[in-house]
């Protein structure tokens, strides 16, 4: 029985699912040829040709005539601009993230939850040569990150479990990634009680982070903010300092959102 059948989720419409998968793929890899896309997604060439042609005609993809590569088109950007709440949230919180990055000297990220994945809205990079490399718009399975665990923990437990079970099997990004839904639900309860989550090399070996919720004036968790620290610079003292600075930053963010300055 498939994860969809176990959770009672509706069956996916194959063509629609393929369109969204193509957008996700190009969002990660930026530009790919027809053959690369068809091979990566294991699509029949006839189906891939029809999908790519339609998406290009509608502006969701662009085709570079010289390199013969596809990339995400301007129509996707236009649609993204209609989510003013996300743009306003990013603009409002980036100054706070800048201060947090300057105080900790580490990478600061802001993310939101979409289904069982997190999407990064804003990133302030560390000044150190050794640092987390990520991009705005990147997606990551929520179970494998500190921000993801914070955002899942903010949900009703039944909702969190349903999202995780729809994503089963959970990918083991490293040997430390929690891939058992039951074990992860226990971890989410710990996150709820202490108010923050950690990533102990669960996303990538050599990288740790601490994450906390960003809460609006109605008490809703609208995003998560994190400080990512390479393991060679990580210690109990550094972790404690990062938690303290992050707590101040998220409290400041809550104050701004509660003041009605966000849509």
Coordinates of C-alpha atoms in Angstrom, one line a residue:
X1 CA 0.0 0.0 0.0
X2 CA 1.3 3.4 -1.0
X3 CA 1.8 6.3 1.5
X4 CA -1.1 8.1 -0.2
X5 CA -3.4 5.1 0.3
X6 CA -2.4 4.7 3.9
X7 CA -3.2 8.3 4.7
X8 CA -6.3 8.6 2.5
X9 CA -4.6 11.3 0.4
X10 CA -6.2 11.8 -3.1
X11 CA -4.4 10.3 -6.0
X12 CA -2.1 12.6 -7.9
X13 CA -3.0 13.7 -11.4
X14 CA 0.0 12.5 -13.3
X15 CA 0.4 15.3 -15.8
X16 CA 0.0 18.0 -13.1
X17 CA 2.4 16.2 -10.8
X18 CA 5.0 16.0 -13.6
X19 CA 4.6 19.8 -14.3
X20 CA 5.3 20.6 -10.6
X21 CA 8.2 18.1 -10.5
X22 CA 9.8 19.8 -13.5
X23 CA 9.5 23.2 -11.8
X24 CA 11.0 21.8 -8.6
X25 CA 13.8 20.2 -10.5
X26 CA 14.7 23.4 -12.4
X27 CA 14.3 25.4 -9.2
X28 CA 17.2 23.3 -7.8
X29 CA 19.4 22.9 -10.8
X30 CA 18.6 26.2 -12.6
X31 CA 19.1 25.1 -16.2
X32 CA 18.9 21.7 -17.9
X33 CA 18.6 20.3 -21.4
X34 CA 15.7 18.3 -22.6
X35 CA 17.6 15.1 -22.3
X36 CA 18.7 15.9 -18.8
X37 CA 15.2 16.6 -17.6
X38 CA 13.7 13.5 -19.2
X39 CA 16.5 11.3 -17.8
X40 CA 16.3 12.9 -14.3
X41 CA 12.6 12.4 -14.0
X42 CA 12.5 9.1 -16.0
X43 CA 9.9 10.6 -18.4
X44 CA 9.1 9.2 -21.9
X45 CA 10.6 11.6 -24.4
X46 CA 7.2 12.1 -26.1
X47 CA 5.6 13.1 -22.8
X48 CA 8.5 15.3 -21.8
X49 CA 8.4 17.1 -25.1
X50 CA 4.7 17.9 -24.8
X51 CA 5.0 19.1 -21.2
X52 CA 8.1 21.3 -21.8
X53 CA 6.6 22.8 -25.0
X54 CA 3.3 23.7 -23.2
X55 CA 5.1 25.1 -20.1
X56 CA 7.4 27.2 -22.3
X57 CA 4.4 28.5 -24.4
X58 CA 2.7 29.5 -21.2
X59 CA 5.8 31.3 -19.8
X60 CA 6.4 28.9 -16.9
X61 CA 9.7 27.8 -18.6
X62 CA 12.2 29.6 -20.8
X63 CA 14.3 27.9 -23.5
X64 CA 17.8 29.3 -24.2
X65 CA 18.0 29.0 -28.0
X66 CA 21.8 28.8 -28.0
X67 CA 22.5 26.4 -25.1
X68 CA 19.2 24.5 -25.6
X69 CA 18.6 24.6 -21.9
X70 CA 15.4 25.2 -20.0
X71 CA 15.0 27.3 -16.9
X72 CA 12.1 28.6 -14.7
X73 CA 10.2 31.3 -16.6
X74 CA 9.0 34.7 -15.7
X75 CA 5.4 33.6 -15.2
X76 CA 6.6 31.7 -12.0
X77 CA 8.1 34.9 -10.7
X78 CA 5.0 36.9 -11.5
X79 CA 2.9 34.4 -9.5
X80 CA 5.3 34.4 -6.6
X81 CA 5.0 38.2 -6.5
X82 CA 1.3 37.8 -5.7
X83 CA 2.2 36.3 -2.4
X84 CA 2.7 39.7 -0.8
X85 CA 2.5 38.3 2.7
X86 CA 5.7 36.3 2.1
X87 CA 7.5 39.2 0.5
X88 CA 6.4 41.6 3.3
X89 CA 7.5 39.0 5.9
X90 CA 11.0 38.7 4.3
X91 CA 11.4 42.5 4.0
X92 CA 10.3 43.0 7.6
X93 CA 12.6 40.4 9.1
X94 CA 15.8 40.8 7.1
X95 CA 17.1 43.7 9.3
X96 CA 16.7 41.4 12.3
X97 CA 18.4 38.6 10.5
X98 CA 21.3 41.0 9.6
X99 CA 21.8 41.9 13.2
X100 CA 21.6 38.2 14.3
X101 CA 24.2 37.3 11.6
X102 CA 26.5 40.1 12.7
X103 CA 26.2 39.0 16.4
X104 CA 26.8 35.3 15.8
X105 CA 29.0 35.7 12.7
X106 CA 27.2 32.6 11.3
X107 CA 24.6 31.9 8.6
X108 CA 21.0 32.9 9.4
X109 CA 18.0 31.5 7.5
X110 CA 14.3 32.1 7.4
X111 CA 11.9 29.4 6.2
X112 CA 8.3 28.5 5.8
X113 CA 6.5 25.1 5.7
X114 CA 4.9 23.8 2.5
X115 CA 3.4 20.3 2.9
X116 CA 6.3 18.2 4.3
X117 CA 9.0 20.5 3.0
X118 CA 10.5 23.8 4.0
X119 CA 11.2 26.7 1.6
X120 CA 13.9 29.2 2.4
X121 CA 12.7 32.8 2.2
X122 CA 15.8 34.7 3.2
X123 CA 19.4 33.9 4.0
X124 CA 22.2 36.0 5.6
X125 CA 25.5 34.3 4.8
X126 CA 28.3 34.0 7.4
X127 CA 31.5 35.9 6.7
X128 CA 33.6 32.8 7.4
X129 CA 35.0 30.8 4.4
X130 CA 33.6 27.6 6.0
X131 CA 29.8 28.1 6.1
X132 CA 26.5 26.7 5.0
X133 CA 25.8 27.2 1.3
X134 CA 22.2 27.6 0.5
X135 CA 19.9 29.7 -1.8
X136 CA 16.6 31.5 -1.4
X137 CA 13.8 29.4 -2.8
X138 CA 15.6 26.1 -2.0
X139 CA 13.4 23.3 -0.7
X140 CA 14.3 20.7 1.8
X141 CA 12.4 17.8 3.5
X142 CA 11.2 19.2 6.8
X143 CA 12.3 16.2 8.9
X144 CA 16.0 16.8 8.1
X145 CA 16.4 20.3 9.4
X146 CA 16.1 22.4 12.5
X147 CA 13.7 24.9 10.8
X148 CA 11.6 22.0 9.6
X149 CA 11.3 20.4 13.0
X150 CA 10.3 23.8 14.5
X151 CA 7.6 24.3 11.8
X152 CA 6.3 20.7 12.1
X153 CA 6.2 21.1 15.9
X154 CA 3.9 24.1 15.5
X155 CA 1.2 22.0 13.9
X156 CA -1.4 19.9 15.6
X157 CA 0.3 16.5 16.2
X158 CA -2.2 14.8 13.9
X159 CA -1.4 17.2 11.1
X160 CA 2.3 16.8 11.6
X161 CA 2.0 13.0 11.5
X162 CA -0.2 13.1 8.4
X163 CA 2.4 15.2 6.5
X164 CA 5.2 12.9 7.5
X165 CA 3.4 9.8 6.6
X166 CA 2.6 11.3 3.1
X167 CA 6.3 11.7 2.7
X168 CA 7.3 8.2 3.8
X169 CA 9.9 6.9 3.3
X170 CA 11.7 9.8 4.9
X171 CA 15.1 10.3 3.3
X172 CA 18.2 9.7 5.3
X173 CA 20.3 12.8 4.4
X174 CA 23.0 11.6 6.8
X175 CA 23.4 8.8 9.2
X176 CA 22.0 11.1 11.9
X177 CA 18.7 12.0 10.1
X178 CA 15.6 10.8 12.0
X179 CA 13.6 8.8 9.4
X180 CA 11.2 6.9 11.7
X181 CA 7.9 8.9 12.0
X182 CA 7.3 7.7 15.5
X183 CA 10.7 8.7 16.7
X184 CA 10.3 12.1 14.9
X185 CA 6.9 12.7 16.7
X186 CA 8.7 12.2 20.0
X187 CA 11.4 14.7 18.9
X188 CA 8.7 17.2 17.9
X189 CA 7.1 17.0 21.3
X190 CA 10.6 17.9 22.8
X191 CA 10.8 20.9 20.4
X192 CA 7.3 22.1 21.6
X193 CA 8.3 21.9 25.2
X194 CA 11.7 23.6 25.0
X195 CA 10.8 26.1 22.3
X196 CA 13.6 25.4 19.9
X197 CA 15.0 22.6 17.7
X198 CA 18.5 21.6 16.8
X199 CA 20.0 19.9 13.8
X200 CA 22.9 17.7 14.9
X201 CA 24.4 16.9 11.5
X202 CA 21.0 15.6 10.3
X203 CA 21.0 17.7 7.1
X204 CA 24.7 17.5 6.4
X205 CA 27.7 16.0 8.1
X206 CA 29.8 18.8 9.6
X207 CA 26.9 21.2 10.1
X208 CA 24.7 21.9 13.1
X209 CA 22.0 24.5 13.8
X210 CA 19.5 25.9 16.3
X211 CA 16.1 27.1 15.1
X212 CA 13.1 28.8 16.7
X213 CA 9.6 29.8 15.6
X214 CA 8.7 33.2 14.3
X215 CA 5.2 34.0 15.8
X216 CA 2.8 36.6 14.7
X217 CA 0.4 38.8 16.8
X218 CA -2.3 36.0 16.8
X219 CA 0.1 33.4 18.2
X220 CA 0.6 31.6 14.8
X221 CA 4.0 30.3 13.8
X222 CA 4.4 32.0 10.4
X223 CA 8.1 31.0 9.8
X224 CA 11.2 29.6 11.5
X225 CA 14.6 31.3 11.9
X226 CA 17.9 29.5 12.4
X227 CA 21.6 29.9 13.0
X228 CA 23.8 27.4 11.2
X229 CA 27.2 26.6 12.5
X230 CA 29.9 24.2 11.1
X231 CA 30.8 21.5 13.6
X232 CA 34.4 22.6 13.9
X233 CA 33.1 25.9 15.4
X234 CA 30.3 24.3 17.5
X235 CA 30.6 23.9 21.2
X236 CA 28.1 24.0 24.1
X237 CA 29.1 27.6 24.8
X238 CA 28.7 28.6 21.2
X239 CA 25.3 26.8 21.0
X240 CA 24.1 28.5 24.1
X241 CA 25.2 31.9 22.8
X242 CA 23.4 31.2 19.5
X243 CA 20.2 30.2 21.3
X244 CA 20.3 33.4 23.3
X245 CA 20.8 35.6 20.3
X246 CA 18.2 33.7 18.3
X247 CA 15.7 34.0 21.1
X248 CA 16.2 37.8 21.2
X249 CA 15.8 38.0 17.4
X250 CA 12.6 36.0 17.3
X251 CA 11.2 38.0 20.2
X252 CA 11.9 41.2 18.2
X253 CA 10.3 39.6 15.1
X254 CA 7.2 38.8 17.2
X255 CA 7.1 42.4 18.4
X256 CA 7.1 43.7 14.9
X257 CA 4.5 41.2 13.6
X258 CA 2.3 41.8 16.7
X259 CA 2.5 45.6 16.0
X260 CA 0.6 45.1 12.7
X261 CA 3.5 45.9 10.4
X262 CA 3.1 42.7 8.5
X263 CA 0.4 41.6 6.1

